[in-house]
XYZ file of C-alpha atoms in Angstrom:
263
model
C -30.746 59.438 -20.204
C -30.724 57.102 -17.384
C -30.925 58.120 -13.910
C -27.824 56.572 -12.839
C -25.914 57.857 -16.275
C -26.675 60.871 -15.329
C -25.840 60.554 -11.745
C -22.188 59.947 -12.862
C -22.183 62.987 -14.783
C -23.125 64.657 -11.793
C -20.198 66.613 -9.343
C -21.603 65.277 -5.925
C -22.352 61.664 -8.219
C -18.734 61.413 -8.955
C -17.681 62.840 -5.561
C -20.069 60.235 -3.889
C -18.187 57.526 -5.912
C -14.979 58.704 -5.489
C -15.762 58.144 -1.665
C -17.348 54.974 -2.107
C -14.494 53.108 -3.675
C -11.865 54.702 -1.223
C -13.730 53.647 1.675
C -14.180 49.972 -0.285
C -10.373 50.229 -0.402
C -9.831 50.793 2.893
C -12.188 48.155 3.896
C -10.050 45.524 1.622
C -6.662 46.158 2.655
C -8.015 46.244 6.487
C -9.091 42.621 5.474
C -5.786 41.529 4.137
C -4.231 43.000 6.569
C -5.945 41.395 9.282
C -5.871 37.924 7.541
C -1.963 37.848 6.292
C 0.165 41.242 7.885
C -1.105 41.103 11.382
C -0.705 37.047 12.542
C 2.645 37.132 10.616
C 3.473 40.518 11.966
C 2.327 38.856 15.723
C 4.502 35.818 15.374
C 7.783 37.450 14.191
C 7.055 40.022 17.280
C 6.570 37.309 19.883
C 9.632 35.047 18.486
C 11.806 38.391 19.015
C 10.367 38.561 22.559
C 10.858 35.112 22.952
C 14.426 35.744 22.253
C 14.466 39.342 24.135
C 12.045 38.515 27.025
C 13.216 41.644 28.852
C 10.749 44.135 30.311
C 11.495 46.983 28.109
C 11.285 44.190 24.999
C 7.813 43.589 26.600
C 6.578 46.850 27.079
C 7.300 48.033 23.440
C 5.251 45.142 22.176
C 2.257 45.876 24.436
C 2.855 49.551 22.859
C 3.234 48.487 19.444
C -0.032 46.164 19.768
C -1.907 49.326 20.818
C -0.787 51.845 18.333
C -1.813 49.563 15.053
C -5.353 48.129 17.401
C -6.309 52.124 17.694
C -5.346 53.081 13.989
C -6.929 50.053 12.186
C -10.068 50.526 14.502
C -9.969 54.495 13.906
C -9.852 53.525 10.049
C -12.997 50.897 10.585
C -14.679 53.712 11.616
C -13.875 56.215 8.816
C -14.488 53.200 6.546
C -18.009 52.193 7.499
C -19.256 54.358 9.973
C -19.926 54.013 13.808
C -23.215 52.494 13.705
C -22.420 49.340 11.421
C -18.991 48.931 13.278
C -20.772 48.789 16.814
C -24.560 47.351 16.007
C -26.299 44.716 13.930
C -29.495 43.470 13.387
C -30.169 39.799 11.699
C -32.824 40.117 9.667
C -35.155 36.987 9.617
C -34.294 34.863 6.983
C -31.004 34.856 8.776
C -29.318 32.597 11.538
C -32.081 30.020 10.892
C -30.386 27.665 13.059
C -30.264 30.242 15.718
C -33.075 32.980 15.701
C -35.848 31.040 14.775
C -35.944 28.583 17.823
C -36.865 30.177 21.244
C -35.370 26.865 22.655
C -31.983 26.717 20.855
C -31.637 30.940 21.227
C -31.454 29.810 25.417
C -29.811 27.592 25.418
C -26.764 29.053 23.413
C -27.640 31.843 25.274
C -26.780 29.436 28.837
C -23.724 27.882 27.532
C -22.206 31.460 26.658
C -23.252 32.444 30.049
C -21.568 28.884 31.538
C -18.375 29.487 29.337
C -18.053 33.680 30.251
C -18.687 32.132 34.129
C -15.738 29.842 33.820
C -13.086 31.889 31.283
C -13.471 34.838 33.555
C -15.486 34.929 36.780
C -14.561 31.585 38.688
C -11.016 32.794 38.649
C -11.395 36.152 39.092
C -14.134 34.776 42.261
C -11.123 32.615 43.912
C -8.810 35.334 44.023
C -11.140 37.490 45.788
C -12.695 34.542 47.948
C -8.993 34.000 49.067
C -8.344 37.361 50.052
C -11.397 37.750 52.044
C -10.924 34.715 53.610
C -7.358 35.180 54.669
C -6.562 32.294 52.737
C -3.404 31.918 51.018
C -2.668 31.333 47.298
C -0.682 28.343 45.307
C -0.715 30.039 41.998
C -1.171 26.774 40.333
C -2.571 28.539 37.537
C -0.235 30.478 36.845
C 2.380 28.149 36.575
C 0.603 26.331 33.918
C 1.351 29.873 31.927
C 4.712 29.627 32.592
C 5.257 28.842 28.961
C 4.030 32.500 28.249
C 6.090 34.468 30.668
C 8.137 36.243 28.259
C 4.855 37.702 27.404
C 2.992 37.962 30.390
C 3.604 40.734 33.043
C 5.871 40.380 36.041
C 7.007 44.117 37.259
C 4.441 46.894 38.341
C 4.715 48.472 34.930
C 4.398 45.503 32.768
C 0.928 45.106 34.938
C 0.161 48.876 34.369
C 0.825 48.722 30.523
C -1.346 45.011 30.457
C -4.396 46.957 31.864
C -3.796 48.910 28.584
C -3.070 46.417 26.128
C -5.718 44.526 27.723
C -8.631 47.744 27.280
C -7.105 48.233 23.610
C -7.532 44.723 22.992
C -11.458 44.029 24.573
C -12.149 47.302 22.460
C -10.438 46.993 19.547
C -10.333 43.365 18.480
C -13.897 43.028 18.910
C -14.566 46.434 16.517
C -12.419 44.309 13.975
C -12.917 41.076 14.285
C -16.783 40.875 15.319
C -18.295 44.924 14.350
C -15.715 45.059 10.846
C -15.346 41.720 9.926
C -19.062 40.862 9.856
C -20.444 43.808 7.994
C -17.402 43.365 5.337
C -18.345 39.729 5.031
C -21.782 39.928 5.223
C -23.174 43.277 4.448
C -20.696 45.448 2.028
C -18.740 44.947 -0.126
C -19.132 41.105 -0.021
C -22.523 39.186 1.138
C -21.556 35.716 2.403
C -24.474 34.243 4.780
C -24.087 35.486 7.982
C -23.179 32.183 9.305
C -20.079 31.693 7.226
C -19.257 35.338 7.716
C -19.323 34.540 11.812
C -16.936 31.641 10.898
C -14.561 33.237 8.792
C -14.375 35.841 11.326
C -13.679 33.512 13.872
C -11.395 31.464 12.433
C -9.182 34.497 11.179
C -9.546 35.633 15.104
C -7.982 32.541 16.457
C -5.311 32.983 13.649
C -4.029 36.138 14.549
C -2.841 34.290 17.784
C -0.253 31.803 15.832
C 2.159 32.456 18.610
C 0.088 30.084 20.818
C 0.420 26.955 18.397
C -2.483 25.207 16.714
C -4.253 24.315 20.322
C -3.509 28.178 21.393
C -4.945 29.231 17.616
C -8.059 26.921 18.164
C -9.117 27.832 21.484
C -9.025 31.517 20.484
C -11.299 30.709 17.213
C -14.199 29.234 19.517
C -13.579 32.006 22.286
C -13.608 34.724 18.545
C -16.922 32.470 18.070
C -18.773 32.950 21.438
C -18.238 36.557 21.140
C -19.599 36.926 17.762
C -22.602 34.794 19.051
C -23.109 37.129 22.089
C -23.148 40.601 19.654
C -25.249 38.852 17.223
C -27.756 37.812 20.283
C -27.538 41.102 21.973
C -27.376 43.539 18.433
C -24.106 45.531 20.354
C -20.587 44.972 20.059
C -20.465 46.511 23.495
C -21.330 42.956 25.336
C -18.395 41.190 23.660
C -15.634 44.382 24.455
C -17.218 43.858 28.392
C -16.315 40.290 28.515
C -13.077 40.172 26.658
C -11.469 43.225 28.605
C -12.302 41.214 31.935
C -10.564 38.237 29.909
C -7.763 39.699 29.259
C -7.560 41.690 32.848
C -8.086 38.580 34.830
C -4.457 37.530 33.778
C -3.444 40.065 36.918
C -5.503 38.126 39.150
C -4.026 34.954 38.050
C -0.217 35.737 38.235
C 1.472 36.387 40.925
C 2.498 39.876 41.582
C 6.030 41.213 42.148
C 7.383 40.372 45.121
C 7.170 43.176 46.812
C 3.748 43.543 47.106
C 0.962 41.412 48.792
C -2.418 40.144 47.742
């Protein structure tokens, strides 16, 4: 009798399968969901907000984005396992456009660095320069967000909960969309080429954010894209959660606080 015949006759064989197709499963509809429930979920929340922009409408979306961020992530986990969520390694034949070339590895390496410097230190850097300085603030920036400030976070709570949201996000979203998305796509059950995996992972990043409009949706794909480029560079999902917490958090540093409080 063949081995693996006889492996399916087997208790732990059958138990072994039993567990492999739930956690398959589980993997799909986390795929789905991502793809279709969540950015149709996202945009029905935010036109509700839109028409509720209240702070207690606000904070019970930035709890409600929390809750599902930690459960899908928490089922990643069960799904594939810790290591394959958090780590990967290319193996040669893959990224040829990328790993290969010592020359075009630095210099994507140099324009991630230039785009991480602009997204999130240079304005993070002005506030405190200002402060130092003495020097006081226009908040031009942040009334080019004005658009979003049924959204953003105006009272001391709202900025409490958005330190939160904003933690839940850098860590979650990047287990999903970078640490899940890739090994589903590339590794298990599917095996697309790593590139088109990074894509599609991408691309279904900046569509989760179909609140913002195509130019909001687009921006977010090629930020989704840089931080799949920086965990497939460094091997650890770690390096993307870093930088997109401080994106997220450097919204605070941006708006202007409540008014009764100084800078």
């Amino acid at each position: 009798m063949p081995a693996h015949a006889f492996s399916g006759l087997c208790p732990t064989g059958k138990h072994t399968e039993k567990i492999l197709m739930a956690t398959t499963l589980i993997q799909h509809l986390l795929f789905l969901f991502l793809l279709v429930v969540s950015p149709i979920w996202d945009l029905y929340a935010i036109s509700k907000l839109k028409r509720n922009p209240g702070s207690e409408h606000k904070l019970r979306y930035y709890k409600m984005v929390c809750t599902w961020l930690w459960i899908a992530s928490a089922l990643t986990v069960v799904a594939i396992g810790f290591r394959p969520v958090f780590t990967i390694r290319p193996s040669p034949g893959e990224l040829t456009w990328l790993l290969p070339h010592p020359w075009v590895r630095y210099l994507v390496e140099a324009l991630i660095a230039i785009a991480l410097i602009i997204i999130v230190v240079l304005p993070v850097g002005i506030v405190i320069w200002k402060k130092l300085t003495k020097r006081p603030r226009k908040y031009s920036s942040a009334a080019a967000l004005e658009s979003f400030s049924y959204f953003l976070p105006a009272t001391w709570t709202e900025r409490r909960w958005w330190v939160v949201a904003s933690i839940s996000a850098g860590v979650c979203e990047e287990t999903l969309f970078r640490g899940f998305m890739l090994h589903y796509l590339h590794v298990s059950p599917w095996t697309l080429n790593l590139t088109l995996a990074l894509l599609i992972s991408s691309v279904t990043f900046g569509f989760n954010h179909l609140y913002q409009g195509a130019g909001g949706m687009a921006g977010t794909a090629i930020v989704g894209f840089i931080f799949g480029l920086l965990f497939l560079l460094t091997g650890n999902v770690l390096f993307p959660i870093i930088f997109h917490v401080l994106m997220d958090l450097r919204m605070l540093a941006i708006l202007r606080p409540p008014a009764d409080a100084t800078l």
